[in-house]
Amino acid sequence: MKHLLLLFSAWLVGTLPLLAEDQDTKRTFTLAEAILQAQKASPDAQAARHTYRSAYWNYRSFKANYLPEVSLSSDPYLNRQINRVTQPDGTEQFKAQNTLNTDLSLTISQNVWFTGGNLFLQSSVNRMDELGGRTTSYNTKPFSIGYNQSFFGYNSLKWNRRIEPVRYREAQKSYAETLELIASQTCNYFYALASAQTNLNIALSNQASADTLWRYAQGRYRIGSITENEMLQLEVNKLNEEANVMQARMDVEDAMQTLRSFLGLGDRQDIEVLPTDSIIPFEVPIDEALRLAYENSPEPENFKRRILESKSNLASAKASRGLKADLYMQFGLSQTADRFQDSYRDPLNQQYVRVSLAFPILDWGRGRGRVRVARSQMELTETQVSQAVDDFEQNVRKMVRQFNLQARQVAIAVRTEQTARRRYEVALKLYLSGKSTILDLNAATSEKDAAQRSYISSMRTYWTLYYGLRSLTQYDFRTRCPLSHELEEAELRR
């Protein structure tokens, strides 16, 4: 009975969480705390925020293309050189020129997205000083309106207006998805460390038990109640458990370093994780998950964007092969005078219209080839997107089915761990009372250890699937609440 109490005391001490250093030097994390830390400070989260911020400003720049633009311009120049000048009779002579030209223009322009043209209003003044003769003249255009249009060409404004909002929605959803994927990856690293900690506790417990059994066996061997082979087997077990403890400590250190790096912790502080002991089982409806995935996942936006971009490329190829026509029109008022105030009196009408045409007569099939390549690429993209949609749906359905089964797997793992631990206790009592062999005890020990590891593994799979499902749907089926991962306006403007 004294030996039995000694063995149980050693075993209970070994199963407690053993700390290598002082508790004050360690930092403990629950799964929720680790996920919050990862989503806030991990390198992956910071990269996701920068990517989203870049997409936001690209979208702002895109929208600015459809707003009026006001610009003030000036192009002054000084000309003091000898130039060849055409005379009134058609001859040319070299003349010394000494002029200063200054100008100022105010322009308001507006892109017209449905035609691809540009409408502008302009007011300008130009002063020319003849420095040699000390004369000054002014040319003013108080008001002019113009329009610039390309016919039969590629209208980038129209296509960007269709593509860029889809691209920005994709970026928004990708950011939210990335944060949930970070949570899922945190679960992997978190439970990797939890598994390493469990293996260390198992190894320490088994080492304590193996050492006590070996010492107990020495006494039994001396009185002849066990064979030498059995005693040697216990000694081998003791040595193996010592090696297992050393390996388990190394595994804990490696897993700790991986989690620490992923969480963005720059110090050398030790980490201890506290795995969740229980879960709340619930079912996820497949149809609802699929609907939410189509609404909130970036994948459908990616499919739509790829189709639009392929159509845009085809439109560009078609526009580049045929007739090209450009129209430039400008109407307004203009006047010239030697004095500034006189240049605004009795302005004269001015009109300027320019039409340019270009039609390829012989290009050896280059334009037709570009169109066929673009059409082929569009059809390929449509085929790839169709397959990707099917894969997307299958992935959602598969993940939902796996998650719905995993809660049951966790319950089975819990029950198995409890049963295996009870069986080990019974096998230990039977061995100490001489009613079973060391082989039976080793088998019970192995089953107990495997059951503990299986429980940690099942919890790891459950939470990884849980956050993976959240990344696809942006919905928490446990609380029945949608997720929100939008960056604040202040963060976007930084």
mmCIF file of N, CA, C and O in Angstrom, residues 449-481:
data_model
loop_
_atom_site.group_PDB
_atom_site.id
_atom_site.type_symbol
_atom_site.label_atom_id
_atom_site.label_comp_id
_atom_site.label_asym_id
_atom_site.label_seq_id
_atom_site.Cartn_x
_atom_site.Cartn_y
_atom_site.Cartn_z
ATOM 1 N N ASP A 449 -2.048 8.151 -23.447
ATOM 2 C CA ASP A 449 -1.316 9.236 -24.096
ATOM 3 C C ASP A 449 -1.920 9.575 -25.458
ATOM 4 O O ASP A 449 -2.079 10.753 -25.812
ATOM 5 N N ALA A 450 -2.266 8.543 -26.223
ATOM 6 C CA ALA A 450 -2.859 8.766 -27.549
ATOM 7 C C ALA A 450 -4.202 9.469 -27.441
ATOM 8 O O ALA A 450 -4.539 10.329 -28.271
ATOM 9 N N ALA A 451 -4.976 9.139 -26.416
ATOM 10 C CA ALA A 451 -6.287 9.760 -26.238
ATOM 11 C C ALA A 451 -6.138 11.247 -25.902
ATOM 12 O O ALA A 451 -6.907 12.083 -26.393
ATOM 13 N N GLN A 452 -5.150 11.594 -25.082
ATOM 14 C CA GLN A 452 -4.923 13.006 -24.767
ATOM 15 C C GLN A 452 -4.506 13.784 -26.013
ATOM 16 O O GLN A 452 -4.981 14.902 -26.255
ATOM 17 N N ARG A 453 -3.615 13.184 -26.798
ATOM 18 C CA ARG A 453 -3.178 13.862 -28.026
ATOM 19 C C ARG A 453 -4.338 13.981 -29.021
ATOM 20 O O ARG A 453 -4.471 14.991 -29.723
ATOM 21 N N SER A 454 -5.164 12.969 -29.105
ATOM 22 C CA SER A 454 -6.305 12.996 -30.021
ATOM 23 C C SER A 454 -7.305 14.075 -29.625
ATOM 24 O O SER A 454 -7.891 14.740 -30.497
ATOM 25 N N TYR A 455 -7.463 14.287 -28.330
ATOM 26 C CA TYR A 455 -8.381 15.331 -27.873
ATOM 27 C C TYR A 455 -7.884 16.711 -28.308
ATOM 28 O O TYR A 455 -8.650 17.531 -28.846
ATOM 29 N N ILE A 456 -6.588 16.986 -28.103
ATOM 30 C CA ILE A 456 -6.020 18.270 -28.518
ATOM 31 C C ILE A 456 -6.136 18.436 -30.032
ATOM 32 O O ILE A 456 -6.479 19.506 -30.549
ATOM 33 N N SER A 457 -5.887 17.359 -30.773
ATOM 34 C CA SER A 457 -5.964 17.422 -32.231
ATOM 35 C C SER A 457 -7.389 17.707 -32.698
ATOM 36 O O SER A 457 -7.606 18.490 -33.636
ATOM 37 N N SER A 458 -8.383 17.079 -32.060
ATOM 38 C CA SER A 458 -9.778 17.303 -32.453
ATOM 39 C C SER A 458 -10.208 18.737 -32.142
ATOM 40 O O SER A 458 -10.945 19.355 -32.931
ATOM 41 N N MET A 459 -9.737 19.295 -31.025
ATOM 42 C CA MET A 459 -10.041 20.689 -30.713
ATOM 43 C C MET A 459 -9.381 21.628 -31.729
ATOM 44 O O MET A 459 -9.974 22.630 -32.144
ATOM 45 N N ARG A 460 -8.174 21.296 -32.122
ATOM 46 C CA ARG A 460 -7.467 22.103 -33.119
ATOM 47 C C ARG A 460 -8.244 22.113 -34.437
ATOM 48 O O ARG A 460 -8.432 23.175 -35.055
ATOM 49 N N THR A 461 -8.704 20.955 -34.865
ATOM 50 C CA THR A 461 -9.461 20.871 -36.115
ATOM 51 C C THR A 461 -10.777 21.628 -36.009
ATOM 52 O O THR A 461 -11.190 22.324 -36.950
ATOM 53 N N TYR A 462 -11.440 21.536 -34.850
ATOM 54 C CA TYR A 462 -12.730 22.206 -34.665
ATOM 55 C C TYR A 462 -12.588 23.714 -34.820
ATOM 56 O O TYR A 462 -13.314 24.349 -35.594
ATOM 57 N N TRP A 463 -11.626 24.309 -34.108
ATOM 58 C CA TRP A 463 -11.496 25.766 -34.141
ATOM 59 C C TRP A 463 -10.931 26.257 -35.466
ATOM 60 O O TRP A 463 -11.273 27.354 -35.936
ATOM 61 N N THR A 464 -10.078 25.457 -36.095
ATOM 62 C CA THR A 464 -9.578 25.838 -37.411
ATOM 63 C C THR A 464 -10.721 25.870 -38.424
ATOM 64 O O THR A 464 -10.826 26.804 -39.237
ATOM 65 N N LEU A 465 -11.588 24.878 -38.388
ATOM 66 C CA LEU A 465 -12.758 24.860 -39.273
ATOM 67 C C LEU A 465 -13.720 25.997 -38.945
ATOM 68 O O LEU A 465 -14.309 26.610 -39.851
ATOM 69 N N TYR A 466 -13.873 26.271 -37.666
ATOM 70 C CA TYR A 466 -14.788 27.326 -37.234
ATOM 71 C C TYR A 466 -14.378 28.677 -37.824
ATOM 72 O O TYR A 466 -15.208 29.387 -38.425
ATOM 73 N N TYR A 467 -13.109 29.021 -37.684
ATOM 74 C CA TYR A 467 -12.658 30.313 -38.209
ATOM 75 C C TYR A 467 -12.496 30.271 -39.729
ATOM 76 O O TYR A 467 -12.624 31.308 -40.392
ATOM 77 N N GLY A 468 -12.216 29.109 -40.284
ATOM 78 C CA GLY A 468 -12.205 28.996 -41.736
ATOM 79 C C GLY A 468 -13.577 29.240 -42.325
ATOM 80 O O GLY A 468 -13.722 29.896 -43.370
ATOM 81 N N LEU A 469 -14.624 28.737 -41.657
ATOM 82 C CA LEU A 469 -15.994 28.968 -42.111
ATOM 83 C C LEU A 469 -16.370 30.442 -41.960
ATOM 84 O O LEU A 469 -17.068 31.002 -42.814
ATOM 85 N N ARG A 470 -15.908 31.062 -40.898
ATOM 86 C CA ARG A 470 -16.156 32.498 -40.731
ATOM 87 C C ARG A 470 -15.486 33.306 -41.834
ATOM 88 O O ARG A 470 -16.018 34.321 -42.300
ATOM 89 N N SER A 471 -14.288 32.884 -42.263
ATOM 90 C CA SER A 471 -13.605 33.617 -43.326
ATOM 91 C C SER A 471 -14.369 33.546 -44.642
ATOM 92 O O SER A 471 -14.352 34.488 -45.429
ATOM 93 N N LEU A 472 -15.043 32.433 -44.894
ATOM 94 C CA LEU A 472 -15.805 32.287 -46.137
ATOM 95 C C LEU A 472 -17.116 33.060 -46.114
ATOM 96 O O LEU A 472 -17.541 33.617 -47.131
ATOM 97 N N THR A 473 -17.779 33.081 -44.969
ATOM 98 C CA THR A 473 -19.131 33.641 -44.888
ATOM 99 C C THR A 473 -19.191 35.007 -44.225
ATOM 100 O O THR A 473 -20.201 35.712 -44.358
ATOM 101 N N GLN A 474 -18.129 35.397 -43.489
ATOM 102 C CA GLN A 474 -18.143 36.628 -42.694
ATOM 103 C C GLN A 474 -19.362 36.655 -41.775
ATOM 104 O O GLN A 474 -20.032 37.686 -41.613
ATOM 105 N N TYR A 475 -19.615 35.490 -41.164
ATOM 106 C CA TYR A 475 -20.784 35.353 -40.291
ATOM 107 C C TYR A 475 -20.428 34.397 -39.167
ATOM 108 O O TYR A 475 -19.774 33.376 -39.391
ATOM 109 N N ASP A 476 -20.851 34.762 -37.952
ATOM 110 C CA ASP A 476 -20.617 33.911 -36.792
ATOM 111 C C ASP A 476 -21.894 33.130 -36.514
ATOM 112 O O ASP A 476 -22.858 33.674 -35.973
ATOM 113 N N PHE A 477 -21.897 31.871 -36.919
ATOM 114 C CA PHE A 477 -23.096 31.056 -36.744
ATOM 115 C C PHE A 477 -23.340 30.713 -35.284
ATOM 116 O O PHE A 477 -24.455 30.331 -34.923
ATOM 117 N N ARG A 478 -22.328 30.843 -34.448
ATOM 118 C CA ARG A 478 -22.518 30.534 -33.027
ATOM 119 C C ARG A 478 -23.339 31.623 -32.353
ATOM 120 O O ARG A 478 -24.232 31.342 -31.558
ATOM 121 N N THR A 479 -23.046 32.890 -32.661
ATOM 122 C CA THR A 479 -23.789 34.004 -32.066
ATOM 123 C C THR A 479 -24.860 34.548 -33.001
ATOM 124 O O THR A 479 -25.600 35.460 -32.610
ATOM 125 N N ARG A 480 -24.901 34.027 -34.246
ATOM 126 C CA ARG A 480 -25.860 34.471 -35.263
ATOM 127 C C ARG A 480 -25.709 35.970 -35.538
ATOM 128 O O ARG A 480 -26.692 36.720 -35.633
ATOM 129 N N CYS A 481 -24.461 36.412 -35.694
ATOM 130 C CA CYS A 481 -24.183 37.822 -35.951
ATOM 131 C C CYS A 481 -23.212 37.945 -37.123
ATOM 132 O O CYS A 481 -22.259 37.161 -37.213
#
